[in-house]
Amino acid sequence: MPTPTAQDHRLVMLEAVLAAADIGMLVLDSARRIVLWNRWMARYSGRTATEVLGRELHAVFPELDNRRIDAAIAQALRGFPSVLSQTLHKAPFPLVAQAGGPRMQQAVAVTPVALPGGERHCLIQITDVSAAVNRERLLRVQALELRSQTFSDGLTGIANRRHFDVAVEKEVRRAKRAGTPLTLLMIDIDHFKAYNDHYGHQQGDETLVRVAAALASLLQRPTDLLARYGGEEFSVILPEMDEPQALAMAEALRRRVRALDIPHGHTGPAGEPFVTISIGMAMLDTAGVASVAALIGAADRALYDAKRCGRNRVMSAPHG
């Protein structure tokens, strides 16, 4: 029996490495016939090396209709490597990790291979990136959930104070830049401390949720923002809405909450025996200071006036 040579040993070692590699490897000749097909490719394609060797790539994968892969192969056979964008080409080869499962998410590299004699081949390497893609998807979902939690009120589900602070700054800048109107409503549930004291905090929370939902139901434009400003106080940002329209909206909000007919037997002798709201309205003074603080301050003073004048009403801040 002839003694194995060093070259024979290297070939055995190469075959063992190709079989053990946790990556798909196939080599095409200049006619795009498959001349190498490792065990990884057999496992995830369901096709053995015996079935595919010597066959043209598209004969093995007739469903492989990907112009970018064809272009990459042509480029590699001319001596230039390429890597397919995983974002644009998520699963080009029909490979599955489990029978009946979805296509494997793939990273694909196509590399030229020059053999002695000048004949060109190309090596296609396929990496399973499904776990990484799923991990990125999970991180995106978690980031969106965290953002939602960061900018949403935990009780009512509407925007929270932090969201309001960011939005009002942005809308004031936009209104000043474009010269468009901007209205801010500050809303407070009347006699809410007495309501909580009498009916309990659990029912108080339920009423906050109902009031928030009633207010939100009237805000149809995507630019409008309803936020829980704090406690029983809400705020509404109304971009590009003139004063008559904003006043009509404020009145509609006040009536909508009153129409809930939530009993409140501790509003005092002059109050209605139902939950009501008071609203202070202010327009951004683009001719004056036109600051966030000035806008909020004007709406707060108007809300105080509404409370002082008997509650369950809308008061508008004076201009100038």
Coordinates of C-alpha atoms in Angstrom, one line a residue:
M1 CA 0.0 0.0 0.0
P2 CA 1.5 3.4 -1.0
T3 CA 2.4 5.7 1.9
P4 CA 0.2 8.8 2.2
T5 CA 1.9 11.9 1.1
A6 CA 1.9 15.3 2.7
Q7 CA -0.4 16.4 -0.1
D8 CA -2.8 13.5 0.6
H9 CA -2.9 14.6 4.3
R10 CA -3.7 18.2 3.3
L11 CA -6.5 17.0 1.1
V12 CA -8.0 14.9 3.9
M13 CA -7.6 17.8 6.3
L14 CA -9.2 20.2 3.8
E15 CA -12.2 17.9 3.4
A16 CA -12.6 17.6 7.1
V17 CA -12.5 21.4 7.5
L18 CA -15.1 21.9 4.8
A19 CA -17.3 19.3 6.4
A20 CA -17.0 20.9 9.9
A21 CA -17.3 24.5 8.8
D22 CA -20.4 26.2 10.2
I23 CA -21.0 28.1 7.0
G24 CA -22.3 27.2 3.6
M25 CA -19.7 26.9 0.8
L26 CA -20.2 26.1 -2.8
V27 CA -17.8 26.7 -5.7
L28 CA -18.9 27.4 -9.3
D29 CA -16.8 27.0 -12.4
S30 CA -16.9 29.5 -15.3
A31 CA -20.1 27.8 -16.7
R32 CA -21.7 28.2 -13.2
R33 CA -21.7 24.5 -12.6
I34 CA -21.3 23.4 -9.0
V35 CA -17.9 21.8 -8.3
L36 CA -17.8 22.0 -4.5
W37 CA -20.7 21.6 -2.1
N38 CA -19.9 21.2 1.6
R39 CA -21.9 19.4 4.3
W40 CA -23.5 22.6 5.6
M41 CA -25.1 23.2 2.2
A42 CA -26.4 19.6 2.1
R43 CA -27.9 20.0 5.6
Y44 CA -29.8 23.2 5.0
S45 CA -30.7 22.8 1.3
G46 CA -31.9 19.1 1.6
R47 CA -29.6 18.2 -1.4
T48 CA -26.6 16.0 -1.1
A49 CA -23.3 16.7 -2.9
T50 CA -24.0 13.7 -5.2
E51 CA -27.2 15.3 -6.3
V52 CA -25.8 18.7 -7.2
L53 CA -22.2 18.3 -8.3
G54 CA -21.7 19.1 -12.0
R55 CA -25.1 20.8 -12.3
E56 CA -25.7 24.4 -13.1
L57 CA -26.7 26.6 -10.1
H58 CA -30.1 27.6 -11.4
A59 CA -30.9 23.9 -12.3
V60 CA -30.4 23.1 -8.6
F61 CA -32.2 26.2 -7.4
P62 CA -34.7 27.1 -10.1
E63 CA -36.4 29.4 -7.5
L64 CA -33.2 31.4 -7.2
D65 CA -34.3 34.4 -9.2
N66 CA -32.0 37.1 -7.9
R67 CA -30.3 39.4 -10.3
R68 CA -28.0 40.7 -7.6
I69 CA -26.6 37.2 -7.1
D70 CA -26.2 36.6 -10.8
A71 CA -24.4 39.9 -11.1
A72 CA -22.2 39.0 -8.1
I73 CA -21.3 35.7 -9.7
A74 CA -20.4 37.3 -13.0
Q75 CA -18.3 39.9 -11.2
A76 CA -16.5 37.2 -9.2
L77 CA -15.7 35.2 -12.4
R78 CA -14.1 38.4 -13.7
G79 CA -12.0 38.6 -10.5
F80 CA -13.9 41.0 -8.3
P81 CA -15.4 40.0 -4.9
S82 CA -18.8 41.3 -3.6
V83 CA -21.0 41.0 -0.6
L84 CA -24.8 41.1 -0.8
S85 CA -26.5 43.6 1.3
Q86 CA -28.3 41.6 4.1
T87 CA -30.9 44.4 4.3
L88 CA -31.9 44.1 0.7
H89 CA -31.3 40.4 0.2
K90 CA -32.5 38.8 3.4
A91 CA -33.0 35.2 2.3
P92 CA -31.9 34.7 -1.4
F93 CA -31.2 30.9 -1.2
P94 CA -34.0 28.5 -0.4
L95 CA -32.4 27.2 2.8
V96 CA -34.3 26.3 5.9
A97 CA -33.1 25.4 9.4
Q98 CA -36.0 23.1 10.0
A99 CA -38.3 21.3 7.5
G100 CA -41.4 23.3 6.9
G101 CA -39.9 26.3 8.6
P102 CA -39.2 29.8 7.2
R103 CA -36.3 30.6 5.0
M104 CA -33.0 31.1 6.8
Q105 CA -31.8 34.7 7.0
Q106 CA -28.5 34.9 5.2
A107 CA -25.4 36.9 4.7
V108 CA -23.8 36.1 1.3
A109 CA -20.3 36.7 0.0
V110 CA -19.1 35.9 -3.5
T111 CA -15.3 35.6 -3.9
P112 CA -13.2 34.9 -7.0
V113 CA -11.0 31.8 -7.0
A114 CA -8.2 31.5 -9.5
L115 CA -6.8 28.0 -10.2
P116 CA -3.6 27.0 -11.9
G117 CA -4.0 27.3 -15.6
G118 CA -6.1 30.4 -15.4
E119 CA -9.6 28.9 -15.2
R120 CA -11.8 31.1 -13.0
H121 CA -14.1 29.9 -10.4
C122 CA -16.1 31.6 -7.7
L123 CA -16.7 30.7 -4.0
I124 CA -20.1 31.5 -2.6
Q125 CA -20.2 31.7 1.2
I126 CA -23.5 31.7 3.1
T127 CA -23.8 32.5 6.8
D128 CA -26.9 31.9 8.8
V129 CA -27.7 35.2 10.5
S130 CA -31.3 34.3 11.6
A131 CA -30.4 34.5 15.3
A132 CA -28.8 37.9 14.8
V133 CA -31.7 39.2 12.8
N134 CA -34.2 37.9 15.3
R135 CA -32.1 39.5 18.1
E136 CA -32.1 42.9 16.2
R137 CA -35.9 42.6 15.7
L138 CA -36.4 41.9 19.4
L139 CA -34.2 44.9 20.3
R140 CA -36.2 47.1 18.0
V141 CA -39.5 46.0 19.5
Q142 CA -38.1 46.5 23.0
A143 CA -36.8 49.9 22.0
L144 CA -40.3 50.9 20.7
E145 CA -41.9 49.5 23.8
L146 CA -39.5 51.5 26.0
R147 CA -40.1 54.6 24.0
S148 CA -43.8 54.1 24.3
Q149 CA -43.4 53.6 28.1
T150 CA -41.1 56.7 28.3
F151 CA -43.6 59.0 26.5
S152 CA -46.9 57.5 27.6
D153 CA -48.8 57.9 30.8
G154 CA -49.0 54.6 32.6
L155 CA -52.6 55.1 33.8
T156 CA -54.4 56.7 30.9
G157 CA -52.3 55.6 27.9
I158 CA -52.1 59.2 26.5
A159 CA -48.9 61.2 26.2
N160 CA -47.2 62.0 29.5
R161 CA -45.6 65.2 30.8
R162 CA -42.2 64.3 29.2
H163 CA -43.9 63.8 25.9
F164 CA -45.7 67.1 26.3
D165 CA -42.5 69.0 27.1
V166 CA -40.8 67.7 24.0
A167 CA -43.8 68.3 21.8
V168 CA -44.6 71.8 22.9
E169 CA -41.0 72.9 22.4
K170 CA -41.0 71.5 18.9
E171 CA -44.4 73.1 18.0
V172 CA -43.4 76.5 19.4
R173 CA -40.3 76.5 17.2
R174 CA -42.3 75.3 14.2
A175 CA -45.0 78.0 14.7
K176 CA -42.4 80.8 15.1
R177 CA -40.6 79.6 12.0
A178 CA -43.7 79.2 9.8
G179 CA -45.7 82.1 11.3
T180 CA -48.6 79.7 11.9
P181 CA -51.0 79.8 14.9
L182 CA -50.5 77.6 17.9
T183 CA -53.0 77.0 20.7
L184 CA -52.5 75.5 24.1
L185 CA -55.3 74.3 26.4
M186 CA -54.7 73.6 30.1
I187 CA -57.5 71.4 31.5
D188 CA -58.3 70.5 35.1
I189 CA -61.0 68.2 36.5
D190 CA -63.1 70.3 38.9
H191 CA -63.2 69.4 42.6
F192 CA -61.1 66.3 41.9
K193 CA -59.6 66.2 45.4
A194 CA -63.0 66.0 46.9
Y195 CA -64.0 63.3 44.4
N196 CA -61.0 61.2 45.4
D197 CA -61.6 61.8 49.1
H198 CA -65.2 60.7 48.8
Y199 CA -65.2 57.9 46.1
G200 CA -61.6 56.6 46.7
H201 CA -58.5 56.6 44.6
Q202 CA -59.4 53.5 42.6
Q203 CA -62.6 55.2 41.3
G204 CA -60.6 58.4 40.9
D205 CA -58.2 56.5 38.6
E206 CA -61.1 55.1 36.6
T207 CA -62.5 58.6 36.1
L208 CA -59.2 59.9 35.0
V209 CA -59.1 57.1 32.3
R210 CA -62.6 57.9 31.2
V211 CA -62.0 61.7 31.0
A212 CA -58.7 61.1 29.0
A213 CA -60.5 58.8 26.6
A214 CA -63.4 61.4 26.1
L215 CA -60.9 64.2 25.4
A216 CA -58.8 62.0 23.0
S217 CA -61.9 61.0 21.0
L218 CA -62.3 64.6 19.8
L219 CA -58.8 65.1 18.6
Q220 CA -58.7 63.7 15.1
R221 CA -55.7 65.4 13.5
P222 CA -52.3 63.6 13.9
T223 CA -50.7 66.9 14.9
D224 CA -52.9 67.4 17.9
L225 CA -51.5 66.2 21.2
L226 CA -53.4 65.3 24.4
A227 CA -51.1 64.8 27.4
R228 CA -51.6 64.2 31.1
Y229 CA -49.8 67.2 32.6
G230 CA -49.9 66.0 36.1
G231 CA -52.5 64.6 38.6
E232 CA -55.9 65.5 37.3
E233 CA -54.6 68.1 34.9
F234 CA -54.4 67.6 31.1
S235 CA -52.9 69.7 28.3
V236 CA -53.8 69.9 24.6
I237 CA -51.5 71.2 21.9
L238 CA -53.4 72.4 18.8
P239 CA -51.1 73.5 16.0
E240 CA -52.3 75.5 13.0
M241 CA -55.7 76.2 14.5
D242 CA -57.0 79.8 14.7
E243 CA -58.7 81.2 17.8
P244 CA -62.3 80.6 16.8
Q245 CA -61.6 77.0 15.9
A246 CA -59.5 76.5 19.0
L247 CA -62.3 78.0 21.2
A248 CA -64.9 75.7 19.5
M249 CA -62.6 72.7 20.2
A250 CA -62.2 73.7 23.8
E251 CA -66.0 74.0 24.3
A252 CA -66.5 70.6 22.6
L253 CA -64.0 69.0 25.0
R254 CA -65.8 70.6 28.0
R255 CA -69.2 69.4 26.8
R256 CA -67.9 65.9 26.0
V257 CA -66.6 65.4 29.6
R258 CA -69.9 66.7 31.1
A259 CA -71.8 64.3 28.8
L260 CA -70.1 61.4 30.5
D261 CA -72.5 62.0 33.4
I262 CA -70.1 60.8 36.0
P263 CA -71.8 61.5 39.4
H264 CA -70.0 63.8 41.7
G265 CA -71.9 64.7 44.8
H266 CA -69.2 66.9 46.4
T267 CA -68.9 69.9 44.0
G268 CA -70.3 72.4 46.4
P269 CA -73.6 74.2 46.4
A270 CA -72.9 76.1 43.1
G271 CA -71.5 73.1 41.2
E272 CA -73.2 70.5 39.0
P273 CA -73.5 67.0 40.6
F274 CA -71.3 65.6 37.8
V275 CA -67.7 65.5 36.9
T276 CA -66.8 68.6 34.9
I277 CA -63.6 70.3 33.6
S278 CA -62.3 73.8 33.4
I279 CA -60.1 74.9 30.5
G280 CA -57.7 77.7 30.1
M281 CA -56.8 78.6 26.5
A282 CA -53.8 80.6 25.2
M283 CA -52.5 81.4 21.7
L284 CA -48.8 81.7 21.0
D285 CA -47.9 85.4 20.8
T286 CA -45.6 85.3 17.7
A287 CA -45.4 89.1 17.8
G288 CA -44.1 89.2 21.4
V289 CA -41.9 86.9 23.4
A290 CA -43.3 83.7 21.8
S291 CA -41.7 81.3 24.3
V292 CA -42.9 78.0 25.7
A293 CA -42.9 79.4 29.2
A294 CA -45.0 82.4 28.2
L295 CA -47.5 80.2 26.4
I296 CA -47.9 77.8 29.4
G297 CA -48.0 80.7 31.8
A298 CA -50.8 82.4 29.8
A299 CA -52.8 79.1 29.6
D300 CA -52.4 78.5 33.3
R301 CA -53.6 82.0 34.2
A302 CA -56.7 81.5 32.0
L303 CA -57.3 78.1 33.7
Y304 CA -57.1 79.9 37.1
D305 CA -59.7 82.5 35.8
A306 CA -62.0 79.7 34.7
K307 CA -61.8 78.2 38.2
R308 CA -62.3 81.5 39.9
C309 CA -65.4 82.3 37.8
G310 CA -67.2 79.1 38.8
R311 CA -65.5 76.2 37.0
N312 CA -67.0 74.1 34.1
R313 CA -66.1 76.7 31.6
V314 CA -63.5 77.8 29.0
M315 CA -61.5 81.0 29.6
S316 CA -59.2 82.5 27.0
A317 CA -56.0 84.4 27.8
P318 CA -55.9 88.0 26.6
H319 CA -53.6 88.8 23.7
G320 CA -50.5 90.8 24.1

